[in-house]
XYZ file of C-alpha atoms in Angstrom:
785
model
C 82.051 144.242 76.645
C 78.701 144.748 78.370
C 78.533 147.512 80.712
C 75.831 146.269 83.151
C 77.075 147.035 86.621
C 77.346 144.697 89.501
C 74.556 145.671 91.973
C 76.645 145.150 95.034
C 76.024 142.786 98.145
C 72.362 141.502 98.376
C 70.383 140.657 101.586
C 70.460 137.118 102.764
C 67.284 134.989 103.324
C 66.803 135.050 107.110
C 64.283 132.262 107.426
C 66.040 128.906 108.260
C 65.566 126.030 105.785
C 65.555 122.852 107.623
C 65.416 120.619 104.424
C 69.038 121.622 103.703
C 70.233 120.643 107.318
C 72.738 117.884 107.671
C 71.550 116.805 111.165
C 69.265 118.254 113.889
C 72.134 117.440 116.333
C 73.856 120.814 117.122
C 77.357 121.379 115.639
C 77.550 117.924 113.913
C 78.467 116.298 117.207
C 79.879 112.651 116.591
C 80.522 113.445 112.888
C 83.888 113.720 111.093
C 83.815 117.428 110.378
C 85.991 120.485 110.878
C 86.278 121.820 114.437
C 85.955 125.435 113.288
C 85.261 127.021 116.758
C 88.289 125.001 118.304
C 90.577 125.871 115.290
C 89.581 129.616 115.570
C 90.505 129.645 119.307
C 93.874 128.001 118.537
C 94.554 130.609 115.819
C 93.547 133.448 118.331
C 96.082 131.878 120.779
C 98.795 131.750 118.112
C 98.394 135.462 117.366
C 98.119 136.573 120.982
C 101.459 138.543 120.965
C 100.140 140.660 118.096
C 96.304 140.459 118.533
C 95.340 144.092 117.814
C 97.316 144.062 114.548
C 95.721 140.648 113.514
C 92.275 142.110 114.252
C 93.099 145.149 112.041
C 94.194 142.810 109.275
C 90.933 140.826 109.468
C 88.724 143.950 109.660
C 90.546 146.315 107.275
C 92.622 144.194 104.807
C 91.583 142.302 101.700
C 91.842 138.547 102.469
C 95.258 137.168 101.321
C 93.727 133.593 101.188
C 91.374 132.372 98.551
C 90.267 134.417 95.472
C 86.645 135.276 96.789
C 87.804 138.747 97.595
C 86.537 139.408 101.160
C 87.393 143.097 101.986
C 87.732 143.471 105.734
C 84.702 141.301 106.879
C 82.536 141.973 103.859
C 82.201 141.184 100.075
C 80.216 142.121 97.140
C 77.816 139.070 97.203
C 75.964 138.973 100.490
C 75.504 141.510 103.200
C 76.927 140.783 106.630
C 80.411 139.706 107.990
C 82.310 136.757 106.445
C 85.265 134.848 108.021
C 86.723 131.476 107.442
C 89.538 129.301 108.776
C 91.373 129.408 105.459
C 92.022 133.202 105.984
C 92.689 132.648 109.651
C 95.174 129.835 108.982
C 97.314 132.384 106.786
C 96.956 135.158 109.334
C 100.068 134.211 111.323
C 102.264 134.863 108.279
C 101.527 138.554 108.663
C 101.762 138.748 112.447
C 104.658 136.459 113.283
C 107.942 137.847 114.821
C 111.277 137.342 113.242
C 113.039 133.986 113.356
C 115.493 133.726 116.262
C 119.038 134.484 115.136
C 120.383 131.284 116.769
C 117.847 129.128 114.593
C 118.451 131.316 111.432
C 122.123 130.996 111.744
C 122.312 127.336 112.808
C 124.116 124.618 110.775
C 122.117 124.089 107.504
C 121.667 120.338 108.422
C 119.814 121.501 111.518
C 117.566 123.666 109.443
C 116.933 120.808 107.065
C 115.424 118.713 109.843
C 112.356 121.010 109.850
C 109.619 120.382 107.316
C 107.893 123.360 105.644
C 105.117 123.659 108.321
C 107.865 123.733 110.966
C 109.821 126.283 109.063
C 106.733 128.505 108.690
C 106.169 128.471 112.446
C 109.697 129.590 113.108
C 108.718 133.154 112.064
C 109.695 135.694 109.483
C 112.986 136.367 107.557
C 114.444 139.351 109.530
C 116.995 140.644 107.225
C 118.955 139.743 103.988
C 121.155 136.627 104.473
C 123.431 134.583 102.265
C 124.915 131.199 102.063
C 127.822 130.763 99.644
C 129.037 127.670 98.290
C 130.637 125.369 100.850
C 129.158 127.418 103.763
C 127.396 125.674 106.490
C 125.261 128.663 107.755
C 123.364 131.660 106.537
C 125.198 134.906 107.438
C 123.735 138.305 107.494
C 124.457 140.919 104.766
C 123.273 144.441 103.913
C 120.592 145.015 101.328
C 123.202 146.972 99.320
C 125.570 143.976 99.390
C 122.644 141.558 98.501
C 121.346 143.598 95.568
C 124.895 144.285 94.176
C 125.605 140.655 94.102
C 122.377 139.872 92.290
C 122.965 142.790 89.758
C 126.471 142.010 89.150
C 125.673 138.454 88.223
C 122.782 139.611 85.936
C 125.101 141.981 84.051
C 127.613 139.045 83.451
C 125.047 136.650 81.968
C 122.657 136.752 79.015
C 119.037 137.722 80.128
C 117.925 134.500 78.569
C 119.986 132.919 81.520
C 117.962 134.077 84.439
C 114.154 133.674 85.249
C 111.737 135.188 87.502
C 108.874 133.514 89.369
C 106.095 135.017 91.514
C 103.990 132.953 93.690
C 100.330 133.600 94.748
C 101.009 134.313 98.548
C 99.174 137.629 98.821
C 101.420 139.271 96.208
C 99.475 142.516 94.993
C 98.762 143.603 91.495
C 101.327 146.417 91.904
C 104.191 143.976 92.622
C 103.065 141.640 89.582
C 103.157 144.638 87.303
C 106.515 146.075 88.361
C 107.994 142.536 88.272
C 106.818 142.135 84.738
C 108.057 145.478 83.575
C 111.382 145.264 85.363
C 112.064 141.785 83.737
C 111.348 143.047 80.251
C 113.380 146.109 81.043
C 116.272 144.038 81.922
C 115.907 142.158 78.554
C 114.298 138.857 80.194
C 111.198 137.196 79.293
C 111.605 134.185 81.498
C 108.993 135.406 83.890
C 106.171 133.190 85.120
C 103.591 132.933 88.050
C 101.630 130.453 90.158
C 98.764 130.377 87.761
C 100.863 128.303 85.425
C 100.422 125.391 87.917
C 96.764 125.827 88.625
C 94.487 127.741 86.086
C 96.600 128.689 83.122
C 94.538 126.257 80.873
C 91.388 128.125 81.961
C 92.704 131.327 80.556
C 93.961 129.620 77.409
C 90.730 127.787 76.797
C 88.428 130.674 77.440
C 90.454 132.873 75.155
C 90.116 130.584 72.197
C 86.408 129.661 72.989
C 85.162 133.137 73.844
C 87.922 135.618 73.488
C 88.540 136.461 77.063
C 90.410 134.525 79.806
C 88.505 135.275 82.928
C 85.204 134.372 84.723
C 82.124 135.744 82.728
C 80.044 135.626 85.763
C 79.672 136.674 89.514
C 79.049 134.780 92.556
C 75.669 136.590 92.691
C 74.755 134.649 89.632
C 74.958 131.380 91.612
C 72.042 132.587 93.641
C 68.842 131.706 91.954
C 70.430 129.985 88.777
C 68.620 126.762 87.930
C 71.903 124.712 87.969
C 75.221 125.433 89.641
C 77.558 122.787 88.401
C 81.131 122.244 89.789
C 83.598 120.283 87.700
C 86.619 118.964 89.746
C 86.282 121.659 92.324
C 86.112 121.401 96.208
C 84.955 125.007 96.554
C 83.783 124.507 100.087
C 87.259 123.425 101.211
C 89.382 125.915 99.176
C 86.993 128.804 99.657
C 84.785 128.163 102.603
C 82.831 131.424 102.372
C 81.501 130.287 99.117
C 79.457 127.758 101.008
C 77.344 130.766 102.099
C 76.463 131.663 98.649
C 75.650 127.868 97.924
C 73.317 127.948 100.822
C 71.723 130.934 99.707
C 71.333 129.514 96.064
C 69.644 126.440 97.456
C 67.061 128.625 99.370
C 66.377 130.162 96.053
C 65.833 126.851 94.312
C 69.165 126.283 92.677
C 70.230 122.682 92.163
C 73.969 122.147 92.887
C 75.680 119.410 91.029
C 79.322 118.251 91.436
C 81.228 116.293 88.776
C 84.236 114.724 90.420
C 85.850 111.308 90.845
C 85.660 111.506 94.643
C 82.526 112.345 96.560
C 84.293 115.014 98.430
C 82.807 115.225 101.925
C 83.110 118.932 101.997
C 80.874 119.302 98.935
C 78.328 116.849 100.454
C 78.015 118.310 103.940
C 79.483 121.334 105.520
C 79.159 123.465 108.667
C 79.573 127.140 107.811
C 81.077 128.822 110.835
C 79.880 132.372 110.236
C 76.264 131.296 109.362
C 74.536 130.390 112.607
C 72.048 128.042 111.047
C 74.744 126.224 109.111
C 77.133 126.260 112.070
C 74.534 124.627 114.261
C 72.935 122.091 111.821
C 75.246 121.813 108.815
C 74.231 122.379 105.133
C 73.722 119.597 102.574
C 75.683 121.277 99.802
C 75.440 119.188 96.600
C 72.160 117.721 95.407
C 73.902 115.160 93.318
C 77.456 113.772 92.433
C 78.487 112.354 89.247
C 81.563 110.449 89.811
C 83.514 110.402 86.612
C 86.913 108.738 86.076
C 90.027 110.886 86.412
C 90.406 112.464 82.969
C 86.897 111.178 82.002
C 85.298 114.600 81.869
C 85.724 115.108 78.072
C 83.985 111.723 77.286
C 81.254 112.519 79.918
C 80.601 116.010 78.102
C 80.540 114.115 74.773
C 77.837 112.011 76.147
C 75.735 115.049 77.389
C 75.940 116.606 73.918
C 75.389 113.313 72.063
C 72.060 112.948 74.004
C 71.289 116.707 73.149
C 71.599 115.917 69.534
C 69.480 112.870 69.824
C 66.825 114.942 71.562
C 67.090 117.482 68.803
C 66.199 114.942 66.116
C 62.990 114.153 67.962
C 62.194 117.712 68.688
C 63.822 120.824 67.242
C 64.881 123.182 70.029
C 64.389 120.634 72.890
C 68.181 120.869 73.917
C 70.094 123.489 71.790
C 69.311 127.223 71.966
C 69.198 127.633 68.249
C 68.611 131.502 68.445
C 71.740 132.027 70.478
C 73.796 129.505 68.341
C 72.782 131.101 65.072
C 73.546 134.690 66.178
C 76.552 134.186 68.474
C 78.489 130.985 67.725
C 80.774 129.370 65.198
C 81.435 125.820 64.359
C 78.005 124.337 65.088
C 77.860 121.800 62.276
C 81.494 120.746 62.706
C 80.945 120.091 66.564
C 77.837 118.189 65.799
C 79.613 115.912 63.397
C 82.469 115.398 65.856
C 79.880 114.370 68.544
C 78.148 111.960 66.311
C 81.354 110.104 65.821
C 81.527 109.046 69.386
C 80.131 105.863 70.429
C 78.246 105.311 73.669
C 80.542 102.365 74.693
C 83.653 104.521 74.454
C 81.959 107.394 76.278
C 80.755 105.135 79.264
C 84.134 103.334 79.369
C 86.225 106.566 79.377
C 83.974 108.487 81.697
C 83.158 105.813 84.219
C 79.487 106.945 84.277
C 76.465 104.981 82.848
C 74.682 106.051 79.825
C 71.394 106.366 81.980
C 73.157 108.777 84.411
C 74.767 110.807 81.671
C 71.371 111.240 79.905
C 69.851 112.261 83.287
C 72.277 115.290 83.619
C 72.023 115.950 79.877
C 68.204 116.468 80.314
C 68.498 118.477 83.505
C 70.744 121.008 81.545
C 68.407 121.067 78.562
C 65.492 121.948 80.625
C 67.467 124.739 82.581
C 66.809 128.272 81.674
C 70.225 129.322 83.037
C 73.365 127.644 84.536
C 76.735 128.691 85.968
C 79.676 126.199 85.333
C 82.438 126.551 87.805
C 85.622 124.433 87.686
C 89.139 124.106 89.451
C 92.120 121.836 89.494
C 90.154 118.697 88.615
C 89.888 120.058 85.022
C 93.023 122.212 84.788
C 95.773 119.811 85.963
C 95.756 117.436 83.099
C 97.904 117.146 79.766
C 94.565 117.903 77.987
C 93.345 120.654 80.312
C 92.624 123.268 77.716
C 90.413 120.684 75.828
C 88.629 119.956 79.082
C 87.657 123.724 79.576
C 86.892 124.237 75.873
C 84.360 121.310 76.245
C 82.846 123.035 79.324
C 82.495 126.196 77.136
C 80.844 124.024 74.262
C 78.081 123.083 76.677
C 77.532 126.724 77.638
C 77.519 128.095 74.139
C 75.108 125.364 72.855
C 72.599 126.388 75.505
C 73.459 130.063 75.598
C 74.377 130.004 79.319
C 76.692 133.143 78.740
C 76.586 136.902 79.088
C 73.546 137.279 81.321
C 72.096 137.059 84.689
C 72.485 133.681 86.551
C 74.631 132.101 83.655
C 78.307 131.977 82.797
C 81.619 130.227 82.919
C 83.700 130.535 86.109
C 87.154 129.276 86.617
C 87.130 129.003 90.458
C 90.402 130.566 91.478
C 92.189 129.352 94.711
C 94.452 132.409 95.616
C 93.991 135.948 96.179
C 94.977 137.960 93.215
C 96.349 135.095 91.165
C 93.742 136.305 88.519
C 95.891 139.533 88.292
C 99.200 138.046 87.888
C 98.723 137.354 84.005
C 96.815 140.593 83.528
C 99.634 142.548 84.925
C 101.903 140.823 82.652
C 104.084 138.488 84.853
C 103.756 135.782 82.265
C 105.961 134.644 79.372
C 103.043 134.884 76.914
C 101.324 138.035 78.127
C 101.848 141.760 78.505
C 99.467 144.060 80.374
C 96.318 144.421 78.105
C 96.904 141.485 75.820
C 99.324 138.855 74.585
C 103.162 139.131 74.037
C 102.464 139.564 70.367
C 102.405 142.089 67.434
C 100.479 145.325 67.994
C 100.427 144.795 71.787
C 104.226 144.718 71.974
C 104.245 147.985 70.036
C 101.593 149.587 72.267
C 103.463 148.638 75.517
C 106.746 149.879 74.157
C 105.191 153.259 73.643
C 103.792 153.338 77.039
C 107.018 151.996 78.849
C 109.464 153.920 76.588
C 111.784 151.021 76.053
C 112.097 148.189 73.396
C 111.041 144.777 74.713
C 113.027 141.671 74.202
C 111.817 139.950 71.128
C 112.544 136.327 72.132
C 109.886 134.004 73.476
C 110.385 133.374 77.282
C 109.776 130.012 78.816
C 107.371 128.529 81.278
C 108.334 127.611 84.809
C 108.818 123.817 84.212
C 111.024 124.523 81.224
C 113.047 127.150 82.969
C 113.808 124.542 85.702
C 114.857 121.832 83.106
C 116.924 124.547 81.398
C 119.113 124.834 84.581
C 120.702 121.528 83.449
C 121.570 122.397 79.849
C 125.198 122.187 78.802
C 127.356 124.964 80.005
C 127.690 126.625 76.395
C 123.882 126.670 75.809
C 122.546 130.092 75.506
C 119.464 129.398 77.469
C 121.181 127.576 80.309
C 119.448 129.161 83.416
C 122.147 130.299 85.907
C 120.118 132.626 88.261
C 116.715 132.213 89.390
C 114.703 135.059 91.276
C 111.798 133.783 93.143
C 109.194 135.841 94.845
C 107.818 133.285 97.131
C 107.086 129.695 95.943
C 108.544 126.294 96.762
C 109.097 124.206 93.642
C 110.104 121.152 95.843
C 106.484 120.908 97.012
C 104.608 122.166 93.957
C 106.257 120.779 90.889
C 106.339 117.088 89.699
C 109.454 114.899 90.263
C 110.826 116.667 93.458
C 114.002 114.795 93.235
C 114.769 116.420 89.765
C 113.594 119.880 91.018
C 116.146 119.526 93.959
C 118.956 118.640 91.583
C 118.026 121.582 89.334
C 117.830 124.149 92.248
C 121.208 122.977 93.450
C 122.777 123.274 90.083
C 121.881 127.174 89.865
C 124.873 129.488 90.231
C 122.764 131.980 92.238
C 119.240 131.632 93.624
C 117.399 134.492 95.246
C 114.465 133.884 97.415
C 112.421 137.065 98.251
C 110.026 135.779 100.717
C 108.225 136.314 104.188
C 109.351 132.940 105.496
C 111.678 130.233 104.944
C 110.572 126.969 103.162
C 112.392 123.701 102.326
C 113.608 125.067 98.868
C 115.368 127.856 100.607
C 117.742 125.385 102.206
C 118.946 123.822 99.039
C 122.521 124.504 98.091
C 123.555 126.515 95.055
C 126.796 126.572 93.096
C 127.687 130.225 94.131
C 125.193 131.606 96.531
C 121.709 131.340 97.965
C 120.482 135.027 98.816
C 117.406 135.391 100.831
C 115.564 138.845 100.993
C 112.867 139.707 103.486
C 109.623 140.914 101.840
C 106.868 142.927 103.343
C 103.229 141.444 103.354
C 100.488 142.965 101.332
C 99.259 144.666 104.561
C 102.604 146.474 104.880
C 103.065 147.762 101.332
C 103.345 151.538 101.450
C 100.398 153.197 99.786
C 98.336 150.037 99.971
C 97.809 147.428 97.183
C 95.189 145.868 95.078
C 94.184 142.379 94.253
C 91.765 140.866 91.770
C 89.119 138.217 92.693
C 87.848 135.278 90.718
C 84.821 137.593 89.609
C 87.207 140.323 88.329
C 86.647 142.639 91.440
C 89.712 144.778 91.943
C 89.927 145.518 95.651
C 91.985 147.984 97.404
C 93.779 146.822 100.664
C 95.246 149.726 102.668
C 98.646 149.690 104.494
C 97.904 148.644 108.040
C 99.867 149.987 110.879
C 100.546 148.676 114.492
C 102.518 145.662 113.801
C 104.117 144.873 117.114
C 106.435 142.318 115.255
C 107.514 144.765 112.577
C 110.337 143.363 110.469
C 112.323 146.535 110.208
C 114.375 145.495 107.250
C 111.594 144.016 105.125
C 110.844 145.853 101.843
C 107.794 146.082 99.752
C 108.069 143.648 96.788
C 107.748 146.190 93.953
C 110.403 148.438 95.541
C 112.974 145.541 95.489
C 112.340 144.989 91.794
C 112.820 148.770 91.166
C 116.089 148.777 93.189
C 117.217 145.675 91.163
C 116.672 147.587 87.843
C 118.590 150.611 89.103
C 121.652 148.495 89.978
C 121.658 146.575 86.598
C 120.823 149.428 84.282
C 121.387 152.756 86.199
C 121.342 154.942 83.134
C 117.870 154.179 81.995
C 116.369 152.950 85.320
C 114.054 156.013 85.511
C 111.836 154.324 82.976
C 110.931 151.772 85.663
C 111.102 153.902 88.696
C 107.973 154.526 90.578
C 107.674 157.080 93.438
C 104.775 155.338 95.093
C 101.971 152.672 94.736
C 99.511 155.383 93.259
C 101.908 156.066 90.483
C 101.992 152.298 89.609
C 98.104 152.129 89.540
C 98.091 155.171 87.292
C 100.286 153.248 84.710
C 98.326 149.976 85.232
C 95.233 151.804 84.178
C 97.060 152.963 80.876
C 98.762 149.662 80.162
C 95.737 147.429 80.708
C 92.590 149.235 79.558
C 90.463 146.669 81.410
C 91.874 148.119 84.628
C 90.914 151.819 83.909
C 89.353 152.444 87.246
C 92.295 151.084 89.491
C 93.736 154.533 89.688
C 90.853 155.722 91.703
C 91.172 153.182 94.454
C 92.624 154.947 97.441
C 90.977 153.833 100.621
C 89.707 150.741 102.451
C 86.518 149.405 100.779
C 87.300 150.840 97.366
C 86.552 148.326 94.652
C 85.655 148.224 90.869
C 84.895 145.264 88.501
C 86.639 145.153 85.215
C 84.357 144.225 82.276
C 81.076 144.832 83.925
C 78.793 142.382 85.691
C 79.044 139.849 82.727
C 81.714 139.272 80.104
C 80.300 138.471 76.591
C 77.054 140.341 77.596
C 74.132 139.703 75.275
C 76.284 136.874 73.784
C 78.744 139.293 72.079
C 82.398 137.930 72.761
C 85.510 139.885 72.381
C 86.528 137.814 69.538
C 87.456 139.161 65.876
C 83.930 138.420 64.812
C 82.144 138.882 68.106
C 81.195 135.211 68.317
C 82.090 132.331 70.535
C 83.821 129.284 69.002
C 82.833 125.771 69.366
C 85.951 123.663 69.704
C 86.083 119.978 68.455
C 87.707 117.969 71.197
C 88.858 114.295 71.104
C 88.557 111.804 74.035
C 91.967 111.497 75.361
C 93.883 108.179 75.646
C 94.810 108.017 79.409
C 97.654 105.269 78.857
C 96.180 103.131 81.499
C 97.253 99.352 81.176
C 95.017 96.642 82.387
C 95.019 96.368 86.195
C 96.374 99.828 86.670
C 94.669 102.752 88.351
C 94.547 106.390 87.509
C 95.907 108.596 90.382
C 95.118 112.218 91.136
C 96.598 114.530 93.670
C 94.244 116.354 96.154
C 94.451 118.974 98.714
C 93.506 118.332 102.392
C 93.288 121.007 105.048
C 95.912 123.153 103.435
C 96.530 126.362 101.464
C 98.424 125.379 98.229
C 101.332 123.358 99.655
C 101.066 124.895 103.152
C 99.599 122.110 105.320
C 97.623 123.158 108.286
C 96.287 119.785 109.441
C 98.085 116.323 109.312
C 94.592 114.783 109.285
C 91.907 116.067 106.840
C 89.132 117.094 109.029
C 86.473 116.330 106.372
C 87.309 112.508 105.802
C 89.883 111.736 108.556
C 92.538 110.994 105.965
C 96.134 111.343 107.099
C 98.833 112.816 104.706
C 100.077 109.406 103.373
C 96.675 107.655 103.022
C 95.689 106.395 99.591
C 91.984 106.880 98.822
C 90.614 103.713 97.156
C 87.184 102.315 96.304
C 85.889 99.485 98.492
C 85.397 97.085 95.705
C 88.821 97.798 94.386
C 90.122 97.127 97.856
C 88.199 94.042 98.162
C 89.404 92.707 94.931
C 92.983 92.949 96.149
C 92.171 91.778 99.725
C 93.311 95.232 101.020
C 91.906 96.229 104.358
C 91.244 99.724 105.751
C 94.581 101.129 107.052
C 96.695 98.347 105.474
C 100.075 99.346 104.145
C 100.074 99.744 100.346
C 102.716 100.761 97.699
C 101.655 102.857 94.673
C 104.243 102.906 91.972
C 104.999 103.400 88.389
C 108.221 104.014 86.279
C 108.679 107.446 87.835
C 108.538 106.748 91.691
C 107.256 104.813 94.612
C 104.672 106.088 97.184
C 104.225 104.082 100.448
C 100.983 104.712 102.471
C 97.936 103.169 103.942
C 94.714 102.265 102.212
C 91.769 104.406 103.084
C 88.425 103.194 101.783
C 86.558 106.052 100.265
C 83.685 106.865 97.926
C 85.879 107.319 94.987
C 85.072 106.033 91.443
C 86.396 102.583 90.768
C 89.795 102.321 89.052
C 90.723 105.665 90.579
C 93.131 106.588 93.545
C 93.626 109.748 95.383
C 96.782 110.862 97.349
C 97.578 114.234 98.906
C 99.591 116.957 97.185
C 102.506 117.462 97.453
C 103.202 114.101 99.008
C 102.210 112.208 95.942
C 104.357 114.300 93.638
C 107.160 111.680 93.584
C 104.926 109.658 91.142
C 104.753 112.451 88.593
C 107.194 112.798 85.842
C 108.827 116.095 84.823
C 108.435 117.510 81.304
C 104.823 116.440 80.703
C 103.124 119.871 79.880
C 99.597 120.533 78.393
C 100.313 121.498 74.934
C 98.411 124.808 74.975
C 98.896 126.387 78.498
C 102.051 124.407 79.707
C 100.615 123.286 82.973
C 102.386 120.227 84.288
C 100.370 117.039 84.292
C 99.324 116.062 87.849
C 97.469 112.796 87.049
C 99.195 109.568 86.105
C 98.590 105.745 85.641
C 99.968 103.651 88.585
C 100.159 100.187 89.934
C 99.004 99.345 93.486
C 100.076 96.396 95.777
C 99.914 95.520 99.368
C 103.224 96.712 100.885
C 104.293 93.291 102.081
C 103.954 91.799 98.558
C 105.686 94.652 96.991
C 108.522 94.576 99.383
C 108.826 90.745 99.057
C 109.123 90.865 95.193
C 111.010 94.246 94.803
C 114.490 92.856 94.626
C 113.850 90.398 91.872
C 111.379 91.772 89.414
C 110.629 95.390 89.655
C 110.907 98.794 87.805
C 113.364 99.628 85.161
C 115.258 101.927 87.565
C 116.225 100.914 91.092
C 114.284 103.049 93.687
C 115.661 102.951 97.219
C 113.214 102.394 100.045
C 111.441 105.505 100.800
C 112.079 106.453 104.401
C 108.544 107.459 104.902
C 107.068 106.894 108.210
C 103.345 106.217 108.329
C 101.802 106.734 111.633
């Protein structure tokens, strides 16, 4: 690994740049856009009962929103304060008072009338509660009673019959690490985390292409690169502070290009609230959009490479960086042969982009001295996601955009410290410092002092399916231990998920707040445990950003709404271990958070440095400024691998559409606005191209039904600038159209894209009784307002 150090935050360009303004009319008056100032005032009002503590979280803590890694009000990219509404929206999770007892202990059907947004607003879980089979209400229990019940159940069943899952809601590296260690200590390998359903293919693809599953570049590399190319990412919506970096990059001459089926308004025009120039006049973010079909990225990239190889035949070195390829890359001739097999008709048809436009981008990249490729869920949430990302890596390797300034590959993470979840070992395929395999198992056994279970654990989707295995099956999951998370609103086929959750014997929800999945029945008991937030964790905690910065977030005092019985997440796991295996639990006992960080530095050598993080503002970056520095990859031979990738068959029949799920104004499945402030879309709107709507005589706002063999979605048509033959619906509302059991073959992410049919609601309902789907689907009682 290279050892060039990150130089730290850089000065911003102070001169305004009117050529990047959206409009000379201040604050974008009259335009559909976020009302940042109004929203900020509303959030301040929400936190008025705990305002001083909220202020301390903002000014001292590391952001628990997106994965940019703002520490206090500052980051490692640009000087000056940074704040955004994504961070402000999640603030109330940390400052809220306890749920009122009369609500918490109300009849379960009363609680079930609340949706997740309303449940979140009720406040925090105040103390451990339980609801046994047949009981109508949660009742209070002590921590000892709750933990003994869980431990007694674990002692009675095979470790293959319980599973752990950790979400990405502000969980620290320390908690991920202890959870992974305790799971293995108990004999269980069924432990997974939220990256399985967002960026697991990024890690898998990058490991096979360049030997390491993390961003090779920094945000600083955006500023001044020739091309910053976003694939399937709405960075400005998920991580609004990143638009500051984009504006800075544009001022330095960077061309920003977006490849996405929908011309996302937030990547087109954005008003950055903490940048006075942008707050007043807005910023034109992207210089160009290439609107591919859903799932058309692989074909699109084949087209880029095909043109490169054609350019090479006319002039050697006009498109391929031969010096870099010869020194640092395997598989060049094989990839070239694969690309030559592709024909332009197939490329254009699959990608949805014309040959001329593909060649245009191909030539822009061929002329660029450097480029940063960033991507998000538009590439990762497919059944061929690992191939998507290896194809992006192919482009970077052929041009030598790796391991140096202003170049690199960046999986654009959406959640604070989700990067750390796998690096800490909270993953069925991973241990700290490497894979769950061979020498790394032996190395970890020496450090931990106990033997690890030798069976392969299952990913989250499979453990959910395993709940419904026959009684005598050794892998029938009987107990599920959840740190946060709401599978009802994040996994495909919510009806199946609800059935599976209700068939569990015991379900444990270790969380800050209630959500809809907490209210599902279980055969023996649902146990709810109150967790502390990252800002309450004794001894502080760390989180890892997209660019591999490991930040220290201190324990912050002064919470007027303190939840007296809440416990730090890592402490709860240690307590569980002591009750299940008291004789040997000293092997997983930690006195304090410092001791955990000392062990992390041993267990994952990349994290050597975490043990020195002690106070607010402390940070280090593992791996140096660039991974694969000077083109040398951490692969067995030090070279990157070009991977041959096929254009996928999307199984779309004549007249069907491809559908994707997208985020509105929300943080993962936590919705903060019923109307997306960027495009005016409501939660049950279906984004459709104007030509597609015209062909079917569908008017703006007209009732439509989207359906397939898995489910039915009733909504309203929203005419949008989306590629023809493609539809967009909100996540999680559209998850009823997605089948369970379809996983990407390398990384195991569920497929969140599907072929569907679309009709006017009146036509669908008129014909439904006589000639529809193989299975009867009752009317969805979905009110569309």
